[in-house]
PDB file of C-alpha atoms in Angstrom:
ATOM      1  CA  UNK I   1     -18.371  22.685   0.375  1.00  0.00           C
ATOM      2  CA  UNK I   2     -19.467  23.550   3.786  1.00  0.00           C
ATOM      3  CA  UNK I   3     -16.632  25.421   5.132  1.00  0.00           C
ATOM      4  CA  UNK I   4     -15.104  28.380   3.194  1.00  0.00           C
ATOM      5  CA  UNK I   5     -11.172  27.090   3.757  1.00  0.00           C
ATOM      6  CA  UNK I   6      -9.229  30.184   3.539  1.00  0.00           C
ATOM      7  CA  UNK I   7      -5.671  29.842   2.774  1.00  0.00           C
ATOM      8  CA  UNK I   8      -2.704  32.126   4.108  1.00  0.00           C
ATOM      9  CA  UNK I   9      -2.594  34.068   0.942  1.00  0.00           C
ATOM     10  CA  UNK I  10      -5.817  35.116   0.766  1.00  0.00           C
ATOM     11  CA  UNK I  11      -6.166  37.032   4.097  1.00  0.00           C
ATOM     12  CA  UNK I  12      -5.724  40.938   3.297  1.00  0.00           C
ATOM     13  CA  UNK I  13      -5.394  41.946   6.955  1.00  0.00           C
ATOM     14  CA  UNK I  14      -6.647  40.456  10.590  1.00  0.00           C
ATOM     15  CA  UNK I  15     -10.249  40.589   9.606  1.00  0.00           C
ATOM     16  CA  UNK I  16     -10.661  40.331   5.961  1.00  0.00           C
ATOM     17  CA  UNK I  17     -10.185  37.741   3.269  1.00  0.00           C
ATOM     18  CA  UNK I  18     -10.278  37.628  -0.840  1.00  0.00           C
ATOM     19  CA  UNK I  19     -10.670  34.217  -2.574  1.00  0.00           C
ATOM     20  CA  UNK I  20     -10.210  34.218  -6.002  1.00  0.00           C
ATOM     21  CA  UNK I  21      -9.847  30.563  -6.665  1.00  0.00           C
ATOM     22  CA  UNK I  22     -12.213  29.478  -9.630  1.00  0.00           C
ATOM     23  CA  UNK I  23     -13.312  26.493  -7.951  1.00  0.00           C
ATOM     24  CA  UNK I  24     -14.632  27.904  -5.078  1.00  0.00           C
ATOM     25  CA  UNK I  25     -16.355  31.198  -6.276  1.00  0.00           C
ATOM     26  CA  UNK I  26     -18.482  28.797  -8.815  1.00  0.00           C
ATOM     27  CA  UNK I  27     -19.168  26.694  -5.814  1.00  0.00           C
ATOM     28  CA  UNK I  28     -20.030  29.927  -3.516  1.00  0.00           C
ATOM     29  CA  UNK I  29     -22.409  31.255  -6.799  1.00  0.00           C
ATOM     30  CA  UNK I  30     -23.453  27.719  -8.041  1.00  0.00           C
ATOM     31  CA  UNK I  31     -24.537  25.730  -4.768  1.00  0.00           C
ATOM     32  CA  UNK I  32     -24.571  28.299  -1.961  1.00  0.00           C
ATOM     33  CA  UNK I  33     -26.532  31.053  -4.246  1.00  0.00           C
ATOM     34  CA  UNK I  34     -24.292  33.589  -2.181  1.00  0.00           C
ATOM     35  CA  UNK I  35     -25.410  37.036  -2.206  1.00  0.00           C
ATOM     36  CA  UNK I  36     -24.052  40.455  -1.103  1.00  0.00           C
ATOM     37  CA  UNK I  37     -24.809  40.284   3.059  1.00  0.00           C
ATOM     38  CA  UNK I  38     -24.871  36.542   3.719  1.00  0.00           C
ATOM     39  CA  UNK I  39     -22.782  34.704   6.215  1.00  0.00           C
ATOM     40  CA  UNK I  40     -21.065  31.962   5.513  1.00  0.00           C
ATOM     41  CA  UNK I  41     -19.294  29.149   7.583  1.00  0.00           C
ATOM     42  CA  UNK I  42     -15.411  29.961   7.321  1.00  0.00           C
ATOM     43  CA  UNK I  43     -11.963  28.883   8.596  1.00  0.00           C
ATOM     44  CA  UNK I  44      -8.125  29.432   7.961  1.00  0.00           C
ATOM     45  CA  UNK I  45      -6.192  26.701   6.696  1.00  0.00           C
ATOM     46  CA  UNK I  46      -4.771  24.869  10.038  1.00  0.00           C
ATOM     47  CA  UNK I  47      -6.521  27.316  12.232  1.00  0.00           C
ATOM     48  CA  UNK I  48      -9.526  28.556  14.018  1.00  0.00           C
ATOM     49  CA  UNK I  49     -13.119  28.896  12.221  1.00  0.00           C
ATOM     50  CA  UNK I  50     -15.971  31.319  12.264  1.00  0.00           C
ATOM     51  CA  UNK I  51     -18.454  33.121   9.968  1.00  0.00           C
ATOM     52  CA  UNK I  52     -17.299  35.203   7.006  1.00  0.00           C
ATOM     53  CA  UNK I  53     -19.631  38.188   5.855  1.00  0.00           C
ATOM     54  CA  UNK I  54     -19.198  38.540   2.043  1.00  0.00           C
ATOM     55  CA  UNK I  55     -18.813  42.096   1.145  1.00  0.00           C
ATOM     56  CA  UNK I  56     -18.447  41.043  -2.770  1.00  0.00           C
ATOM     57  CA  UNK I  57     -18.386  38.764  -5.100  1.00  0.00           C
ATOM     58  CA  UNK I  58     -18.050  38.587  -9.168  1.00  0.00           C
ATOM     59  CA  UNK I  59     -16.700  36.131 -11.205  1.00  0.00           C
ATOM     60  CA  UNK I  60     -13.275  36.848 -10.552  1.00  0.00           C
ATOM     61  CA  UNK I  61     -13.008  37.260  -6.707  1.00  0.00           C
ATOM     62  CA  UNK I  62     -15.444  37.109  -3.314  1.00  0.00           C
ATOM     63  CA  UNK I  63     -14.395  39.243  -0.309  1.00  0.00           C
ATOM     64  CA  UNK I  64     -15.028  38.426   3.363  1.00  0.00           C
ATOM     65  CA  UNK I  65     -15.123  40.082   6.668  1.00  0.00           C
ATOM     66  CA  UNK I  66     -14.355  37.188   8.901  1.00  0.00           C
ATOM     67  CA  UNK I  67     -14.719  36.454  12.244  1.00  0.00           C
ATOM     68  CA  UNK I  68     -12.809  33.581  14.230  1.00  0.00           C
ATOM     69  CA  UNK I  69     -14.696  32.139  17.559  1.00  0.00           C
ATOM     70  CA  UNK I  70     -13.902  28.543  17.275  1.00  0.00           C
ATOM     71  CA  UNK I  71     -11.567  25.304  17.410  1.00  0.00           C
ATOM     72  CA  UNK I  72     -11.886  23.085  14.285  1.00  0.00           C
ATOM     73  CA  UNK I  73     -13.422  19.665  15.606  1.00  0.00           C
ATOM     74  CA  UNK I  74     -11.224  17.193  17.638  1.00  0.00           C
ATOM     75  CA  UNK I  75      -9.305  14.928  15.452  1.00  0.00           C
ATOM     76  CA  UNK I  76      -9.686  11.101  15.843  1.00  0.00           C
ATOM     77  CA  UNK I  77      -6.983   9.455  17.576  1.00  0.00           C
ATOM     78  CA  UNK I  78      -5.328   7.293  15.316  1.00  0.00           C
ATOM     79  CA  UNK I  79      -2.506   6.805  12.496  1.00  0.00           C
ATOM     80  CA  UNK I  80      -3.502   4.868   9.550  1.00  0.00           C
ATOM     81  CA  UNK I  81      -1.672   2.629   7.910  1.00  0.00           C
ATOM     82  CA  UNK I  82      -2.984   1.680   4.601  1.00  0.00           C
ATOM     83  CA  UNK I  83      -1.965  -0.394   1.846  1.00  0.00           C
ATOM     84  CA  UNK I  84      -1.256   2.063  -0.953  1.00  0.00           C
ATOM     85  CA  UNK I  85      -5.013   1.697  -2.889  1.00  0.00           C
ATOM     86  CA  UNK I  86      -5.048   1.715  -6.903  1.00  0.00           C
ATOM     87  CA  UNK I  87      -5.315   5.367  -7.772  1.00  0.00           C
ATOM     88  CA  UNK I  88      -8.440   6.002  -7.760  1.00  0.00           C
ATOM     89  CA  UNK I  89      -9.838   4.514  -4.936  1.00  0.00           C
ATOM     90  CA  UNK I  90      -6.513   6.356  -2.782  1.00  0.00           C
ATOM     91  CA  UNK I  91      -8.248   9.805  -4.032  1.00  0.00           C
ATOM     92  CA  UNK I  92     -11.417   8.773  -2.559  1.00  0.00           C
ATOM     93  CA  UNK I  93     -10.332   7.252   0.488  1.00  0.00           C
ATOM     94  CA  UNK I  94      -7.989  10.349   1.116  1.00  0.00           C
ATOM     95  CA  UNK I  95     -11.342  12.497   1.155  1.00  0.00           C
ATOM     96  CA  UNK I  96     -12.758  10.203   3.337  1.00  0.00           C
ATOM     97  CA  UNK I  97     -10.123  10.297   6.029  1.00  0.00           C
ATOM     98  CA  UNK I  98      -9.844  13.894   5.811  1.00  0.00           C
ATOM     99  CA  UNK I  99     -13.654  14.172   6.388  1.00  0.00           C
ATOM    100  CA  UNK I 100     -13.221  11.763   9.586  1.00  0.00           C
ATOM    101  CA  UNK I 101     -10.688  13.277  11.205  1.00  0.00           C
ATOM    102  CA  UNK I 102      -7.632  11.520  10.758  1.00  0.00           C
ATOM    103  CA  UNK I 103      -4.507  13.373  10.669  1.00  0.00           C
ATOM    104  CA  UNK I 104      -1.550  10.789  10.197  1.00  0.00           C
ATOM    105  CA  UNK I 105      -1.418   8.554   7.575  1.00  0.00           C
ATOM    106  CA  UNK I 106       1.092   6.273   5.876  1.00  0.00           C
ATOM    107  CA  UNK I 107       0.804   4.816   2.822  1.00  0.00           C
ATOM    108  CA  UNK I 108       2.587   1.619   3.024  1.00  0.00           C
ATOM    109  CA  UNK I 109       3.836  -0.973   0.489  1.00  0.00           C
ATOM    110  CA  UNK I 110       2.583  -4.534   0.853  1.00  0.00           C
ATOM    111  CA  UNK I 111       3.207  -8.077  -1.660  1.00  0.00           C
ATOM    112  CA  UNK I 112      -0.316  -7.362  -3.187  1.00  0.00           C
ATOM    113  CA  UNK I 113       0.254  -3.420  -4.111  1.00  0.00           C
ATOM    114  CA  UNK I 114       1.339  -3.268  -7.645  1.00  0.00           C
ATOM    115  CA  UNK I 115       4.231  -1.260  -8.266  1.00  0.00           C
ATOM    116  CA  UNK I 116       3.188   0.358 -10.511  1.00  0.00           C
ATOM    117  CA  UNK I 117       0.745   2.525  -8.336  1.00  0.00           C
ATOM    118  CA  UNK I 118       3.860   4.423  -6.909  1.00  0.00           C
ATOM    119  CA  UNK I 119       4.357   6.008 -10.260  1.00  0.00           C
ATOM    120  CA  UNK I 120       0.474   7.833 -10.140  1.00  0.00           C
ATOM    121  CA  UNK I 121       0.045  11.258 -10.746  1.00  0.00           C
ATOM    122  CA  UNK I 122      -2.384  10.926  -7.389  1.00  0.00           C
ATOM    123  CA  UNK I 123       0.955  10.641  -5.179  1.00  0.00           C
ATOM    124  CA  UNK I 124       2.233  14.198  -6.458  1.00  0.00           C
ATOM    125  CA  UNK I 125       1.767  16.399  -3.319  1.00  0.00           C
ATOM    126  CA  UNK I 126      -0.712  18.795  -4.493  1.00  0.00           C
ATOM    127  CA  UNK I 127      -2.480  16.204  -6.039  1.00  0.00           C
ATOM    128  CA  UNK I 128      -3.482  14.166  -2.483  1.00  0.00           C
ATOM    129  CA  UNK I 129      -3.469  18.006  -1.119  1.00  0.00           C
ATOM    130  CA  UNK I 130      -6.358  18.859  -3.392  1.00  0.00           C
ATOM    131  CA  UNK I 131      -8.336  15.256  -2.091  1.00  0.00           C
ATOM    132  CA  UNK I 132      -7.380  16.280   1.526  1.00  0.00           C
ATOM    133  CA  UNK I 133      -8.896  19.891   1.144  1.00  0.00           C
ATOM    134  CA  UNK I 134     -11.974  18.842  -0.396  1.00  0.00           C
ATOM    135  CA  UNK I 135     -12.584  16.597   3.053  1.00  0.00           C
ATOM    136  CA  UNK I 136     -11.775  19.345   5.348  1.00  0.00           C
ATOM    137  CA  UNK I 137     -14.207  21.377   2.913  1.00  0.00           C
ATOM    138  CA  UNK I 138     -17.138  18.836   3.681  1.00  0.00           C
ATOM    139  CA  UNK I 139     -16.295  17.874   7.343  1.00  0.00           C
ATOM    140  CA  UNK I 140     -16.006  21.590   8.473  1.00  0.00           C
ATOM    141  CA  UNK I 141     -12.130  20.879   8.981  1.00  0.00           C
ATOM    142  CA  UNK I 142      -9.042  23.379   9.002  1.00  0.00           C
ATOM    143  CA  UNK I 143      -6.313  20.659   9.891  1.00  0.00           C
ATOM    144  CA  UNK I 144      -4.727  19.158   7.137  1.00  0.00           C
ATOM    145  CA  UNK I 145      -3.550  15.147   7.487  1.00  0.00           C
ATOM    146  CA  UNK I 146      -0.235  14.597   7.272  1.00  0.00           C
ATOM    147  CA  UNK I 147       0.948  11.280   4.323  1.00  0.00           C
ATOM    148  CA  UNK I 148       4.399   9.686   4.495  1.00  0.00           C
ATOM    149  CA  UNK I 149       5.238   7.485   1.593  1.00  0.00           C
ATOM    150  CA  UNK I 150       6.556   3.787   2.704  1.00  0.00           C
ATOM    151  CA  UNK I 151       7.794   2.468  -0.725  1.00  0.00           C
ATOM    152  CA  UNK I 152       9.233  -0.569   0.918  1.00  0.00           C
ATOM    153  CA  UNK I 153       7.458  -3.490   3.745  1.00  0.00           C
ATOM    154  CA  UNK I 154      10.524  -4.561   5.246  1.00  0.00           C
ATOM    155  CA  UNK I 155      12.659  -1.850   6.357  1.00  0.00           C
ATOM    156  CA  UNK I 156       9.266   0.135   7.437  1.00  0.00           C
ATOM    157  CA  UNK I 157       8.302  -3.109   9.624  1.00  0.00           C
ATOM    158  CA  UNK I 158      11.573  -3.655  11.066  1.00  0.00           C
ATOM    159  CA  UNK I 159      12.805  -0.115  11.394  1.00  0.00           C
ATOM    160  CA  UNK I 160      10.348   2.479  11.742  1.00  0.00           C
ATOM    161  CA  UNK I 161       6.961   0.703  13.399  1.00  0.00           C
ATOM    162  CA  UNK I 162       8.288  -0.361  16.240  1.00  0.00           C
ATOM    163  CA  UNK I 163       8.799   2.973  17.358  1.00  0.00           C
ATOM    164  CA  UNK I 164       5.470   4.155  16.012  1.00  0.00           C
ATOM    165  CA  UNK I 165       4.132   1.388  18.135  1.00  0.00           C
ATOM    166  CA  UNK I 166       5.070   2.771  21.032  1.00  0.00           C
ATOM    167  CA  UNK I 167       2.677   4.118  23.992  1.00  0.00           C
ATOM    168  CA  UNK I 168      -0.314   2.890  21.235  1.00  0.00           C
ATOM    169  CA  UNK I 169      -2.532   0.202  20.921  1.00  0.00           C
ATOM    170  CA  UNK I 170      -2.406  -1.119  17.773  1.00  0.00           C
ATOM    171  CA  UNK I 171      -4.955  -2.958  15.469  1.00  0.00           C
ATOM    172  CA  UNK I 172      -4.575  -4.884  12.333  1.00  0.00           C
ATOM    173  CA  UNK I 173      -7.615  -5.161   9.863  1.00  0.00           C
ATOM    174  CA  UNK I 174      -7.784  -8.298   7.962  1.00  0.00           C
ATOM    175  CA  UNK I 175     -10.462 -11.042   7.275  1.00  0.00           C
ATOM    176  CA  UNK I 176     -10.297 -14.127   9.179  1.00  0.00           C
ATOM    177  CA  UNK I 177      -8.408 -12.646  12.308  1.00  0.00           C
ATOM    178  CA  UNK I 178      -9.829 -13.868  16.054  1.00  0.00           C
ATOM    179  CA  UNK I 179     -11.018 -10.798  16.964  1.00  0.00           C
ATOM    180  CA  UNK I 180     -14.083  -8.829  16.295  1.00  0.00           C
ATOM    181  CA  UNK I 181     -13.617  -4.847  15.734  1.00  0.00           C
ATOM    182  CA  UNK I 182     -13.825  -3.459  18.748  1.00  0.00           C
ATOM    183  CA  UNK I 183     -16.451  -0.008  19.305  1.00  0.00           C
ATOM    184  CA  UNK I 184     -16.403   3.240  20.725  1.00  0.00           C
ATOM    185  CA  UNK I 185     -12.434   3.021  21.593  1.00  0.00           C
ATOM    186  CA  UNK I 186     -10.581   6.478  23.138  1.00  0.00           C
ATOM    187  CA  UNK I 187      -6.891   5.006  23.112  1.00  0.00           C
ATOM    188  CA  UNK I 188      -3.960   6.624  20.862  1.00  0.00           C
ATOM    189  CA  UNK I 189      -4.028   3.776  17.917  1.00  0.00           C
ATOM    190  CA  UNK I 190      -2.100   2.480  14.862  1.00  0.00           C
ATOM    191  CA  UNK I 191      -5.050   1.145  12.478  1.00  0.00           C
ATOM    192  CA  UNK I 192      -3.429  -1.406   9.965  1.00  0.00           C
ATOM    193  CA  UNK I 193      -5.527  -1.704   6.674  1.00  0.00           C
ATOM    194  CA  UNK I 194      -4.442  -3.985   3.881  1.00  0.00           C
ATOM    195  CA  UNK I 195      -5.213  -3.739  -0.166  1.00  0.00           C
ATOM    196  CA  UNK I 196      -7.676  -4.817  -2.392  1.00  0.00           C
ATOM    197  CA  UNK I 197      -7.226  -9.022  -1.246  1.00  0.00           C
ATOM    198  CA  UNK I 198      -5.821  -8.434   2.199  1.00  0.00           C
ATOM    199  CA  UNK I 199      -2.164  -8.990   3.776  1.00  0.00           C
ATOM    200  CA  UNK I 200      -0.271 -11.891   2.916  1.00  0.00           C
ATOM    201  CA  UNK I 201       0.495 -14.886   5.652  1.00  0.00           C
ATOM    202  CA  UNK I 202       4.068 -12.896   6.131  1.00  0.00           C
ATOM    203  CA  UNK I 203       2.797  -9.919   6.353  1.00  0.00           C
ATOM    204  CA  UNK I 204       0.196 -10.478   8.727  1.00  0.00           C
ATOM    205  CA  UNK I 205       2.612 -12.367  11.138  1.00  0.00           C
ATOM    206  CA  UNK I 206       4.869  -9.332  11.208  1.00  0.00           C
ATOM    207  CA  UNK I 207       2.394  -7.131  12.726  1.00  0.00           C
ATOM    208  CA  UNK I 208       0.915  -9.716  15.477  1.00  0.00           C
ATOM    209  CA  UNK I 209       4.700 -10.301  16.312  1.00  0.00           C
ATOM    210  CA  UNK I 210       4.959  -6.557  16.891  1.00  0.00           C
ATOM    211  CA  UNK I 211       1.924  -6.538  19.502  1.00  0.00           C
ATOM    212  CA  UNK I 212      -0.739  -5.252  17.003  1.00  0.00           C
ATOM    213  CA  UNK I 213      -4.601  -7.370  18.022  1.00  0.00           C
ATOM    214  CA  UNK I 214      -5.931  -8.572  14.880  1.00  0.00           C
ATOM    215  CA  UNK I 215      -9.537  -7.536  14.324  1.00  0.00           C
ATOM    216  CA  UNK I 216     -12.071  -7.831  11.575  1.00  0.00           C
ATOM    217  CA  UNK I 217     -15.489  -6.941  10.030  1.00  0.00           C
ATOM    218  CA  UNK I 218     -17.353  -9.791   9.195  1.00  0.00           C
ATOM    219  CA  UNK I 219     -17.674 -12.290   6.654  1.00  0.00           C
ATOM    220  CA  UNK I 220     -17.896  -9.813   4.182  1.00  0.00           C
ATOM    221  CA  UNK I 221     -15.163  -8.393   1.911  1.00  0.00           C
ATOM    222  CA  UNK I 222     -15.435  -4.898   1.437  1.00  0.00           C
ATOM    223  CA  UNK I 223     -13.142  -2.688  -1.117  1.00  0.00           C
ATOM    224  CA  UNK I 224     -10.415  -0.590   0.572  1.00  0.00           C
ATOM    225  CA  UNK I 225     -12.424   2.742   0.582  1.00  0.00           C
ATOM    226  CA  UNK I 226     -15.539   0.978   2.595  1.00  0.00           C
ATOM    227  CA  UNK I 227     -13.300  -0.591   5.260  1.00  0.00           C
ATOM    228  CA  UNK I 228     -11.529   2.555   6.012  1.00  0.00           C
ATOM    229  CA  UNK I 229     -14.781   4.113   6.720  1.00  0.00           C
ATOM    230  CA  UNK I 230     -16.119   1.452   8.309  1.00  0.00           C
ATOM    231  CA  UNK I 231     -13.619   0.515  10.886  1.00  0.00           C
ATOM    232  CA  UNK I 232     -12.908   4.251  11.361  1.00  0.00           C
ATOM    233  CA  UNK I 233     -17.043   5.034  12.689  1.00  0.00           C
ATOM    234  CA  UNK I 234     -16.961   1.537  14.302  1.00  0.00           C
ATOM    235  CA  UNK I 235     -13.519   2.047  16.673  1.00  0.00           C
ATOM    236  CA  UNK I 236     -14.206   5.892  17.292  1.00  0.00           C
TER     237      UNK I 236
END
């Protein structure tokens, strides 16, 4: 945890704070070895950031006097679209994007996600809330992503990506495709990634008919969670 996220709740007026979530006092006595008098790296959830002086701190609650000087880093621009992972590489690939930056994702129904995977316990909101924080946490992030659910391929190609498409470049992931990832890109892009054994012919035709460049890695096949971290350093 290197940023002390600070929700709207906990703020007692403009300049002080009270956390009393169990989580993060063991981290702040556990890890940090906070004391009475140090500063600490803080920020308000989907705001600024700054350093928080902790006035206490027992087991049941740590109090800050907090300052705010600065933005929260850029984000990256880009919407994922991914393949809805098994569960529990999506809880690891949510902290992952959180920690890069990206702040739009859709999780996206393809032929090889199992259906069952829509019925996880890591879909409930506050479940994929808790996996975005923890990113944020380690990045030194305030901004949370934003997830849409895409339970079906068809309609979402047909209906709803076209327009998403719009005034971005889009890129579709998959081995085999002509094109080599491209580096160090600064355009507004859609970022297609499919599940564990790729797109399917169909699918994969959709998106090039739509305009999206298909790109790859390599000869090598990499599970969902390595890809999405790879082609996300690689294209910004």
């Amino acid at each position: 945890m290197n940023l002390i996220l600070l929700h709207p709740d906990e703020w007692i007026d403009d300049t002080h704070a009270v956390l009393r979530d169990p989580r993060r006092l063991r981290h702040l006595a556990d890890v940090h070895r906070a004391v009475v008098g140090d500063c600490l790296t803080v920020g308000v959830l989907g705001g600024r950031m700054g350093r928080g002086e902790l006035l206490s701190l027992n087991d049941t609650e740590a109090q800050f006097r907090v300052t705010l000087d600065r933005e929260p880093p850029a984000p990256l621009p880009v919407h994922l679209l991914l393949a809805l992972p098994r569960p529990r590489m999506l809880a690891r690939t949510l902290e992952h994007v959180s920690a890069l930056g990206v702040k739009r994702v859709t999780l996206m129904h393809t032929r090889r996600v199992e259906k069952s995977y829509w019925q996880s316990p890591e879909l409930k909101p506050e479940k994929m809330r808790q996996h975005l924080l923890l990113g944020l946490e380690q990045a030194r992030d305030t901004r949370l992503p934003e997830i849409t659910l895409e339970t079906r391929f068809k309609p979402f190609v047909e209906d709803r990506l076209p327009a998403l498409l719009e005034d971005q470049r889009g890129l579709l992931a998959h081995p085999g495709l002509a094109r080599e990832c491209p580096r160090a890109i600064s355009d507004p892009t859609l970022l297609a990634i499919g599940p564990e054994g790729g797109f399917v012919d169909y699918e994969v035709d959709r998106f090039l008919e739509l305009g999206f460049e298909g790109i790859h890695l390599g000869e090598r096949i990499l599970r969902v969670e390595t890809a999405v971290t790879a082609l996300l350093a690689r294209l910004f």
